[in-house]
Tab-separated table of C-alpha atoms in Angstrom:
chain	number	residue	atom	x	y	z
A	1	UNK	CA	64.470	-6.026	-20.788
A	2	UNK	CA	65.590	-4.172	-23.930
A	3	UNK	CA	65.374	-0.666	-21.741
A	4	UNK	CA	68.063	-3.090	-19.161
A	5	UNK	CA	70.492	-3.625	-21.434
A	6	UNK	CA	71.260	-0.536	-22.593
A	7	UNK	CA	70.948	1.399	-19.255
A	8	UNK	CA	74.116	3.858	-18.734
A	9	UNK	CA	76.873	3.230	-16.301
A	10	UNK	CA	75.696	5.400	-13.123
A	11	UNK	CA	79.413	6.653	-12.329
A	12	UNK	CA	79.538	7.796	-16.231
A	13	UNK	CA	76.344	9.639	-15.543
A	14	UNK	CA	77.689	11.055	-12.260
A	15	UNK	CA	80.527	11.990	-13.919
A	16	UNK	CA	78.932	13.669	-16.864
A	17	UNK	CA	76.970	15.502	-14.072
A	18	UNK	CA	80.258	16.531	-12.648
A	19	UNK	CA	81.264	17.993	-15.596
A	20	UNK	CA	78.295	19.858	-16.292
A	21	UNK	CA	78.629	21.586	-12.721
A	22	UNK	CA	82.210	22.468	-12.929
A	23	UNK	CA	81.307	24.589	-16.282
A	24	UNK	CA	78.366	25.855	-14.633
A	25	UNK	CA	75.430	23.982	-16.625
A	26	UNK	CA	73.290	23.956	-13.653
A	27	UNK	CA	70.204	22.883	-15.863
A	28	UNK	CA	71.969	20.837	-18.353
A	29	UNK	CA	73.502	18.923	-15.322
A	30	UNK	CA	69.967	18.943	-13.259
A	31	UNK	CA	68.045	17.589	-16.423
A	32	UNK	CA	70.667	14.501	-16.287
A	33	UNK	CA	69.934	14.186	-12.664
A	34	UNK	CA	66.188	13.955	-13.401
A	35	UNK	CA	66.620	11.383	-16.260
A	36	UNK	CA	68.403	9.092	-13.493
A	37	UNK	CA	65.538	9.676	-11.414
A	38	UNK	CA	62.759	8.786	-14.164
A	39	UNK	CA	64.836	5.365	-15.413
A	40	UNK	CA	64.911	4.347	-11.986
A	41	UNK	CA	68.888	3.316	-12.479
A	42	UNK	CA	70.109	0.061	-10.437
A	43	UNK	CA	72.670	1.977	-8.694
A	44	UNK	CA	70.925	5.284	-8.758
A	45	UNK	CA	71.347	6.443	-4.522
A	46	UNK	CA	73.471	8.201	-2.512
A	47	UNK	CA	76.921	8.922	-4.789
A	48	UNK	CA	73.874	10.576	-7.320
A	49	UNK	CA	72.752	12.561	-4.369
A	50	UNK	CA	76.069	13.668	-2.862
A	51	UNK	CA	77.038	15.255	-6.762
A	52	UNK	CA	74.146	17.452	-6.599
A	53	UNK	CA	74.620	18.609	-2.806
A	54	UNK	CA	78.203	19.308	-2.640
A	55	UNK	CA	77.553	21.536	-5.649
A	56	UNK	CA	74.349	23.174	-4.461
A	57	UNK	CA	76.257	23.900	-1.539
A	58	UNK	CA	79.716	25.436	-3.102
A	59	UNK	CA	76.905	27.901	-4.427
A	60	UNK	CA	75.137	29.182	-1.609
A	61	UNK	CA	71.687	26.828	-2.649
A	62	UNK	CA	71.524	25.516	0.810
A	63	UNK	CA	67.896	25.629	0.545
A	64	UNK	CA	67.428	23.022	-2.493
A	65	UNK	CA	70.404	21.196	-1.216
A	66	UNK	CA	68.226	20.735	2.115
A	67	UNK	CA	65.522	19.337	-0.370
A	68	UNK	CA	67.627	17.071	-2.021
A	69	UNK	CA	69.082	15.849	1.320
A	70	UNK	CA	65.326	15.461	2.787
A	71	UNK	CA	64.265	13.317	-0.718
A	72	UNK	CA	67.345	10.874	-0.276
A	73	UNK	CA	66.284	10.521	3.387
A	74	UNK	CA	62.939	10.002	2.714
A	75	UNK	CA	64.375	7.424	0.253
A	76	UNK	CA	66.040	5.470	2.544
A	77	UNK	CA	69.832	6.519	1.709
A	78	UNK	CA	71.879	6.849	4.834
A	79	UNK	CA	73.244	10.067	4.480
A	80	UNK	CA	77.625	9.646	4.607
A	81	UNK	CA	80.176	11.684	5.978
A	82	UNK	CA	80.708	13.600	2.658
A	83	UNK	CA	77.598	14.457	1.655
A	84	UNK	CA	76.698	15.663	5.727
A	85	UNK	CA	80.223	17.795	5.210
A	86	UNK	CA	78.760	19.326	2.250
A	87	UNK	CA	75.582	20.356	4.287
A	88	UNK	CA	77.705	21.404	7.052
A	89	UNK	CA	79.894	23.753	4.864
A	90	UNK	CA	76.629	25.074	3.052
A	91	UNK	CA	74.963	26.246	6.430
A	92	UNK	CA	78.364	27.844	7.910
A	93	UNK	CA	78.721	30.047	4.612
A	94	UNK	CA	75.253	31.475	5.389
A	95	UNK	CA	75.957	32.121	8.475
A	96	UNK	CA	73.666	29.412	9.679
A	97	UNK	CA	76.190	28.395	12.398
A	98	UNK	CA	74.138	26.826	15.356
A	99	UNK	CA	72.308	24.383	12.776
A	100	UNK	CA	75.702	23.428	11.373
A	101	UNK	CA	77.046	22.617	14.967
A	102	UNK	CA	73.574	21.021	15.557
A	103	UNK	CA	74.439	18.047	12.727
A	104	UNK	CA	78.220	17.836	13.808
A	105	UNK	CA	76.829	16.647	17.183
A	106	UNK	CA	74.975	14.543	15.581
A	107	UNK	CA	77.818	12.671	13.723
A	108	UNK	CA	78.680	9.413	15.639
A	109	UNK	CA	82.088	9.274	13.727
A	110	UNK	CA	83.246	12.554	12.505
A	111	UNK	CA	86.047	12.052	9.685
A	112	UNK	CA	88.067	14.608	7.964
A	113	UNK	CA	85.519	15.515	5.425
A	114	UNK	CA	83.606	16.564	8.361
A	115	UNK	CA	86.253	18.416	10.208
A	116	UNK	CA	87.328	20.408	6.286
A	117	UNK	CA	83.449	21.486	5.791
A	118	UNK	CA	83.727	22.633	9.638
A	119	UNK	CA	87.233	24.418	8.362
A	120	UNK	CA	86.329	25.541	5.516
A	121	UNK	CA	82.815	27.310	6.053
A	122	UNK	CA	84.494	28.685	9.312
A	123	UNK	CA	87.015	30.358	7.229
A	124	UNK	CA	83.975	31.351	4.887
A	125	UNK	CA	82.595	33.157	7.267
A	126	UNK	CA	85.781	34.718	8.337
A	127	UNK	CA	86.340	33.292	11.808
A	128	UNK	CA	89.274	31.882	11.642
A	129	UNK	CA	89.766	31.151	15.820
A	130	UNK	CA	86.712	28.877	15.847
A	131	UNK	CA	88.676	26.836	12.825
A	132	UNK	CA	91.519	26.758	14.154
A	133	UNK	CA	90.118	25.557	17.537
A	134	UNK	CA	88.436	22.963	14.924
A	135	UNK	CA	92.009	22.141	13.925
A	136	UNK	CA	92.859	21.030	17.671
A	137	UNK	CA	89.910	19.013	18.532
A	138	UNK	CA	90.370	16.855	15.356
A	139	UNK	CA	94.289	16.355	16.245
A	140	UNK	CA	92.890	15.615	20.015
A	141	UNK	CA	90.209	13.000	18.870
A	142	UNK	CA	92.607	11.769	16.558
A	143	UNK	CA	91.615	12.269	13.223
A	144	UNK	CA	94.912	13.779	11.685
A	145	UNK	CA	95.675	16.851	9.511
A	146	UNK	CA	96.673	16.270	5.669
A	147	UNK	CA	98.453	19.103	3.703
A	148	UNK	CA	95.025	20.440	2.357
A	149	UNK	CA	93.637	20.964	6.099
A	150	UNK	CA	97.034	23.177	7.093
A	151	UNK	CA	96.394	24.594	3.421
A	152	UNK	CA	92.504	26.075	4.182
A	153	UNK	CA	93.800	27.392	7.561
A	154	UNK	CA	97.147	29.376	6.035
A	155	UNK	CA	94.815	30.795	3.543
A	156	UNK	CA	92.149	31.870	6.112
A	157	UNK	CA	95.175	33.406	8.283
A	158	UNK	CA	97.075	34.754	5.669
A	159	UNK	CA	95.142	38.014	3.767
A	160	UNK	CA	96.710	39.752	1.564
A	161	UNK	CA	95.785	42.811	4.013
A	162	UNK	CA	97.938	40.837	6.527
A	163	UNK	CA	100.616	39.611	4.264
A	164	UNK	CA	101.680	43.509	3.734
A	165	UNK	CA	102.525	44.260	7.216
A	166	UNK	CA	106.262	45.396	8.094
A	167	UNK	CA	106.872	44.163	11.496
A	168	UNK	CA	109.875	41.763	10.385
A	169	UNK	CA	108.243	39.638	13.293
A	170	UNK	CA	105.340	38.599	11.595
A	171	UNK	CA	105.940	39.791	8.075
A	172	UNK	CA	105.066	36.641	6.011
A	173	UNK	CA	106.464	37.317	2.638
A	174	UNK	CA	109.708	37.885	4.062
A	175	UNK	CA	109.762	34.778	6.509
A	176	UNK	CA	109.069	32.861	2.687
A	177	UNK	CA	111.642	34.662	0.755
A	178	UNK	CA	114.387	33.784	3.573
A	179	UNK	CA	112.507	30.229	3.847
A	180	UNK	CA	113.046	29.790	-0.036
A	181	UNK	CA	116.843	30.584	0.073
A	182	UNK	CA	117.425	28.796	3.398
A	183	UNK	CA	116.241	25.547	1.413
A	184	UNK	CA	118.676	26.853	-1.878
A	185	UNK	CA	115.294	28.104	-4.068
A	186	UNK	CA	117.153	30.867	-4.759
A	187	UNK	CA	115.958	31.257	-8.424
A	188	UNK	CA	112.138	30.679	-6.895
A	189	UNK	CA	113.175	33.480	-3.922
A	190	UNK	CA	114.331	35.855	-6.829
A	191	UNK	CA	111.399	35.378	-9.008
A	192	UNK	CA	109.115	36.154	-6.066
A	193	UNK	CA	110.691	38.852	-4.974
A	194	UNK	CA	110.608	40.793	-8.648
A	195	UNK	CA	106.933	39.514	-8.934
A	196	UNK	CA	106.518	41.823	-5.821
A	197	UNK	CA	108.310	44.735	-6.797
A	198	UNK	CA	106.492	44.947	-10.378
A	199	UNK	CA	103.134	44.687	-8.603
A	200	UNK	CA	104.176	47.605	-6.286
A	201	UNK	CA	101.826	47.091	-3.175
A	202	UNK	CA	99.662	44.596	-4.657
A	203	UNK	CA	100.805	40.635	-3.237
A	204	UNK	CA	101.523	37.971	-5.860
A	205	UNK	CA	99.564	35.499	-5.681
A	206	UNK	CA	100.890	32.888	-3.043
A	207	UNK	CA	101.245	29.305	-3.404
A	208	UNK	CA	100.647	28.011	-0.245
A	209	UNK	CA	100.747	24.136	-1.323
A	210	UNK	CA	104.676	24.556	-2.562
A	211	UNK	CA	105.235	26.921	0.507
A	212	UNK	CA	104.754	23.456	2.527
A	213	UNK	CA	106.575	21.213	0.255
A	214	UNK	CA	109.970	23.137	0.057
A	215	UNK	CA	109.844	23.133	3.730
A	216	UNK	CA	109.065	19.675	4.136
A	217	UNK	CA	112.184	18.762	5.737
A	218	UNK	CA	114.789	19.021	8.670
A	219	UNK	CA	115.542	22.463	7.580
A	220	UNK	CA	112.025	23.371	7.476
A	221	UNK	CA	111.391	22.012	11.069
A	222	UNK	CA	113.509	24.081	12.303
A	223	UNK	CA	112.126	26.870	10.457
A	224	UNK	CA	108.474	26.424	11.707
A	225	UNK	CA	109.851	26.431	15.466
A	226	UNK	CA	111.709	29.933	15.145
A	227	UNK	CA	108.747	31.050	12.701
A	228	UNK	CA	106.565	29.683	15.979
A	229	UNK	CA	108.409	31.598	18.833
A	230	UNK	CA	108.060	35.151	16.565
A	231	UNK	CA	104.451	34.947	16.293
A	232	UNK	CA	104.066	34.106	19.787
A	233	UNK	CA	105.640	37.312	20.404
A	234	UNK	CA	103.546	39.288	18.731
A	235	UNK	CA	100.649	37.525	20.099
A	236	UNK	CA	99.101	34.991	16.956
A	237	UNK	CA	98.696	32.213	18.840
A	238	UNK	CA	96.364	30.242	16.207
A	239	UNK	CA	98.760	30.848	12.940
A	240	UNK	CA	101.811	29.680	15.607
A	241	UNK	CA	100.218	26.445	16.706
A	242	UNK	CA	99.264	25.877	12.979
A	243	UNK	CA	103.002	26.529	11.386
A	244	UNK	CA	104.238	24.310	14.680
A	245	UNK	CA	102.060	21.672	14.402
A	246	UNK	CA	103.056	21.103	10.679
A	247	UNK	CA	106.555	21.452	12.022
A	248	UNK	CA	106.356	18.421	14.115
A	249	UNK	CA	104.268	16.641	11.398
A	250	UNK	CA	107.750	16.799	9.446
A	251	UNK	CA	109.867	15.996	11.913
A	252	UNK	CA	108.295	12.671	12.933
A	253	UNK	CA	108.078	12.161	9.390
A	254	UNK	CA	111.775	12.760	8.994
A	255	UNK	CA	112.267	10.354	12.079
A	256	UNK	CA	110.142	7.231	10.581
A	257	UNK	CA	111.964	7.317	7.586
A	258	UNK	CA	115.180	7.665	9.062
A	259	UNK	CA	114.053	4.364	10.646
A	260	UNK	CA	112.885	2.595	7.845
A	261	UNK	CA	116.455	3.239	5.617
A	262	UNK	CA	118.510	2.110	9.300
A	263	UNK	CA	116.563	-0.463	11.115
């Protein structure tokens, strides 16, 4: 009863395990996990489980995270939609594609954490199409995108090695810098630009999150069509449908709230 009272909070624990990955105390973090496994915690199960495989995962350990997965199965902890998107992403980034596929299919309900570890290992492995064809079958079964999803895919379309091109069609950096002082950034647009021209070749690092926010309006709906129509042009279908789709995200957006302040 004594050994009751004083048991530790489980999320505490979890989060202390957390912690431990995040600074890369693999052992420290595994001994904790162990010591929830020996007390037998009340509410020792799946949220324990999912810690361990997301990060066993996110470091190429698909084999021990296919341990740990088998152990909470033979457990009886129903596996959830995180924890299977952690699996998912682990066997894409090793290139393990067909077993990957092989537990989407197997998903009754596929959510967005399924559809991101479907993204992201995609991108992983450097085929951006098949994500982006990912992208449209989510929007079709109607699971919708969130900033972070059109995030992933800019960043898996966008390479530096890409980024440097001079075709004013498809030239990124300068469709930003004209974005930026289209939306009156101008001090952002400056800074950028003299980041660029002290680096010489080399691309600043871009910041793809604040990219979508300044153009989060009806200025940057229009932007995203024109932006659309050039890379059509040129033939980049998948980045097109990706900037236009975010587009109309904003637009009908702009329209509900337009709405809500005249009823």
């Amino acid at each position: 009863m004594e050994d009751e009272a004083f048991e530790p909070d489980v999320e505490v624990v979890e989060t202390m395990m957390e912690a431990l990955f995040n600074i890369n105390k693999y052992y420290e973090a595994m001994k904790v996990f162990q010591m929830m496994r020996v007390k037998r915690m009340h509410d020792f199960g799946l949220s324990s489980y999912r810690v361990v495989i997301k990060w066993m995962c996110n470091r190429g350990k698909i084999e021990q995270a296919n341990g740990m997965f088998k152990e909470m199965c033979q457990k009886g902890i129903q596996a959830d939609n995180l924890t299977l998107a952690s699996i998912i992403y682990g066997l894409l980034a090793r290139g393990r594609i067909r077993e990957a596929y092989r537990i989407v299919e197997g998903i009754e309900n596929p959510d967005i954490s399924i559809y991101h570890g479907l993204i992201k290992g995609l991108l992983r492995f450097r085929k951006t199409g098949e994500a982006t064809q990912v992208f449209r079958e989510m929007i079709k079964r109607g699971c919708e995108p969130i900033m972070h999803t059109y995030i992933m895919l800019l960043q898996g379309h966008l390479g530096k090695k890409w980024r440097k091109r001079h075709d004013p069609l498809v030239n990124f950096d300068s469709i930003f810098v004209g974005g930026l002082i289209k939306a009156g950034k101008t001090v952002e647009a400056t800074k950028y630009v003299e980041r660029t021209m002290k680096r010489g070749m080399e691309v600043p690092r871009f910041d793809y999150n604040k990219f979508l926010h300044y153009h989060s309006n009806e200025e940057g709906v229009m932007m995203f069509e024109e932006v659309d129509k050039k890379l059509k042009e040129v033939g980049l279908f998948d980045l097109a449908d990706i900037l236009e789709r975010y587009g109309q995200k904003m637009a009908t957006r702009d329209r509900r709230r337009n709405r809500a302040v005249d009823p």
